[in-house]
PDB file of C-alpha atoms in Angstrom:
ATOM      1  CA  MET U   1      70.818 320.104  19.671  1.00  0.00           C
ATOM      2  CA  THR U   2      72.777 323.188  19.181  1.00  0.00           C
ATOM      3  CA  VAL U   3      73.707 325.108  16.098  1.00  0.00           C
ATOM      4  CA  SER U   4      76.320 327.806  16.658  1.00  0.00           C
ATOM      5  CA  GLN U   5      76.228 330.721  14.488  1.00  0.00           C
ATOM      6  CA  GLY U   6      79.393 331.968  13.531  1.00  0.00           C
ATOM      7  CA  CYS U   7      79.101 333.474   9.976  1.00  0.00           C
ATOM      8  CA  ALA U   8      75.847 333.827   8.242  1.00  0.00           C
ATOM      9  CA  ILE U   9      75.475 330.784   5.948  1.00  0.00           C
ATOM     10  CA  PRO U  10      73.322 331.335   2.923  1.00  0.00           C
ATOM     11  CA  GLN U  11      70.518 329.060   2.132  1.00  0.00           C
ATOM     12  CA  GLN U  12      71.639 326.221  -0.014  1.00  0.00           C
ATOM     13  CA  LYS U  13      69.925 323.394  -1.733  1.00  0.00           C
ATOM     14  CA  ALA U  14      70.043 320.111   0.075  1.00  0.00           C
ATOM     15  CA  PRO U  15      72.294 317.455  -1.397  1.00  0.00           C
ATOM     16  CA  VAL U  16      70.210 315.110  -3.262  1.00  0.00           C
ATOM     17  CA  ASP U  17      70.932 312.334  -0.675  1.00  0.00           C
ATOM     18  CA  LEU U  18      70.721 314.224   2.543  1.00  0.00           C
ATOM     19  CA  LEU U  19      68.604 311.559   4.018  1.00  0.00           C
ATOM     20  CA  ASP U  20      69.930 308.477   2.120  1.00  0.00           C
ATOM     21  CA  ALA U  21      73.797 309.008   1.609  1.00  0.00           C
ATOM     22  CA  PRO U  22      76.047 307.267   4.216  1.00  0.00           C
ATOM     23  CA  LEU U  23      76.910 309.827   6.916  1.00  0.00           C
ATOM     24  CA  PRO U  24      80.626 309.795   6.125  1.00  0.00           C
ATOM     25  CA  ASP U  25      79.988 310.482   2.484  1.00  0.00           C
ATOM     26  CA  LEU U  26      77.501 313.402   3.434  1.00  0.00           C
ATOM     27  CA  LEU U  27      79.972 314.920   5.856  1.00  0.00           C
ATOM     28  CA  ALA U  28      82.645 314.850   3.139  1.00  0.00           C
ATOM     29  CA  GLU U  29      80.397 316.450   0.667  1.00  0.00           C
ATOM     30  CA  LEU U  30      79.425 319.217   3.094  1.00  0.00           C
ATOM     31  CA  ASP U  31      83.014 319.516   4.312  1.00  0.00           C
ATOM     32  CA  VAL U  32      82.214 318.874   8.007  1.00  0.00           C
ATOM     33  CA  GLU U  33      84.484 317.061  10.416  1.00  0.00           C
ATOM     34  CA  LEU U  34      82.848 314.755  12.918  1.00  0.00           C
ATOM     35  CA  VAL U  35      84.294 314.653  16.519  1.00  0.00           C
ATOM     36  CA  ASP U  36      83.294 313.007  19.709  1.00  0.00           C
ATOM     37  CA  SER U  37      81.878 315.381  22.316  1.00  0.00           C
ATOM     38  CA  SER U  38      82.725 314.964  26.071  1.00  0.00           C
ATOM     39  CA  ILE U  39      79.255 316.348  26.962  1.00  0.00           C
ATOM     40  CA  THR U  40      77.239 313.487  28.687  1.00  0.00           C
ATOM     41  CA  ASP U  41      73.988 315.279  29.285  1.00  0.00           C
ATOM     42  CA  ALA U  42      71.098 312.964  28.168  1.00  0.00           C
ATOM     43  CA  GLY U  43      69.324 315.999  26.470  1.00  0.00           C
ATOM     44  CA  PHE U  44      72.464 316.946  24.288  1.00  0.00           C
ATOM     45  CA  PHE U  45      72.387 315.355  20.851  1.00  0.00           C
ATOM     46  CA  GLY U  46      75.161 317.338  19.294  1.00  0.00           C
ATOM     47  CA  ALA U  47      76.465 320.603  17.952  1.00  0.00           C
ATOM     48  CA  LEU U  48      77.424 322.062  14.594  1.00  0.00           C
ATOM     49  CA  VAL U  49      79.909 324.741  14.932  1.00  0.00           C
ATOM     50  CA  GLU U  50      81.466 327.036  12.110  1.00  0.00           C
ATOM     51  CA  ARG U  51      84.823 328.319  13.153  1.00  0.00           C
ATOM     52  CA  ARG U  52      85.943 331.798  12.179  1.00  0.00           C
ATOM     53  CA  ASP U  53      88.132 330.274   9.481  1.00  0.00           C
ATOM     54  CA  GLY U  54      85.088 328.689   7.872  1.00  0.00           C
ATOM     55  CA  THR U  55      85.797 325.101   8.864  1.00  0.00           C
ATOM     56  CA  ARG U  56      82.814 323.201  10.297  1.00  0.00           C
ATOM     57  CA  ILE U  57      82.833 320.699  13.118  1.00  0.00           C
ATOM     58  CA  LEU U  58      79.958 318.500  14.095  1.00  0.00           C
ATOM     59  CA  SER U  59      80.405 317.445  17.829  1.00  0.00           C
ATOM     60  CA  MET U  60      78.332 314.447  18.736  1.00  0.00           C
ATOM     61  CA  PRO U  61      78.097 312.530  22.138  1.00  0.00           C
ATOM     62  CA  VAL U  62      79.410 309.126  22.313  1.00  0.00           C
ATOM     63  CA  GLY U  63      77.545 305.942  23.636  1.00  0.00           C
ATOM     64  CA  ARG U  64      74.373 306.808  21.649  1.00  0.00           C
ATOM     65  CA  SER U  65      72.789 304.151  19.272  1.00  0.00           C
ATOM     66  CA  ALA U  66      73.904 304.402  15.620  1.00  0.00           C
ATOM     67  CA  PHE U  67      70.391 305.412  14.667  1.00  0.00           C
ATOM     68  CA  GLU U  68      70.146 308.240  17.124  1.00  0.00           C
ATOM     69  CA  ARG U  69      73.638 309.487  16.197  1.00  0.00           C
ATOM     70  CA  ASP U  70      72.886 309.400  12.507  1.00  0.00           C
ATOM     71  CA  THR U  71      69.548 311.142  12.837  1.00  0.00           C
ATOM     72  CA  ALA U  72      70.817 313.739  15.101  1.00  0.00           C
ATOM     73  CA  ALA U  73      73.721 314.573  12.680  1.00  0.00           C
ATOM     74  CA  ARG U  74      71.397 314.895   9.781  1.00  0.00           C
ATOM     75  CA  ILE U  75      69.098 317.334  11.652  1.00  0.00           C
ATOM     76  CA  LEU U  76      71.917 319.358  12.843  1.00  0.00           C
ATOM     77  CA  LEU U  77      73.413 319.586   9.202  1.00  0.00           C
ATOM     78  CA  ALA U  78      70.168 320.442   7.658  1.00  0.00           C
ATOM     79  CA  GLU U  79      69.171 323.122  10.331  1.00  0.00           C
ATOM     80  CA  GLY U  80      72.803 324.533  10.772  1.00  0.00           C
ATOM     81  CA  LEU U  81      73.539 324.804   7.048  1.00  0.00           C
ATOM     82  CA  GLY U  82      70.082 326.003   5.987  1.00  0.00           C
ATOM     83  CA  LEU U  83      69.388 323.070   3.745  1.00  0.00           C
ATOM     84  CA  ASP U  84      66.015 322.279   2.427  1.00  0.00           C
ATOM     85  CA  ALA U  85      64.820 319.297   4.781  1.00  0.00           C
ATOM     86  CA  PRO U  86      61.802 318.253   6.545  1.00  0.00           C
ATOM     87  CA  PRO U  87      61.133 320.115   9.848  1.00  0.00           C
ATOM     88  CA  VAL U  88      62.511 318.774  13.105  1.00  0.00           C
ATOM     89  CA  PRO U  89      60.110 316.316  14.746  1.00  0.00           C
ATOM     90  CA  ALA U  90      58.619 317.395  18.158  1.00  0.00           C
ATOM     91  CA  PRO U  91      59.717 317.087  20.806  1.00  0.00           C
ATOM     92  CA  LEU U  92      63.283 317.743  19.490  1.00  0.00           C
ATOM     93  CA  GLU U  93      64.296 321.330  19.260  1.00  0.00           C
ATOM     94  CA  VAL U  94      67.382 322.859  17.627  1.00  0.00           C
ATOM     95  CA  THR U  95      68.835 326.003  19.284  1.00  0.00           C
ATOM     96  CA  ALA U  96      70.936 328.477  17.576  1.00  0.00           C
ATOM     97  CA  LEU U  97      73.528 330.265  19.615  1.00  0.00           C
TER      98      LEU U  97
END
């Protein structure tokens, strides 16, 4: 998983329903656009990118199970936006670029 560091994002408190809200609602609340990625590498779970204009894109590979896609999206949002959330479980790793 990858988090791109464009602008420094201050720590913010996680939305009350980070782990329970339907993903489309969470993305809307955090103002993040979900797009399909063309990356097919099995080790790639997604990337959260903040553009120079401040817009945020969550790029996720297609063809994954709904559970895997949902879980990876929430991990990337929490890590990338500095939300208060449980740590990323091993053996997963989030890399900031």
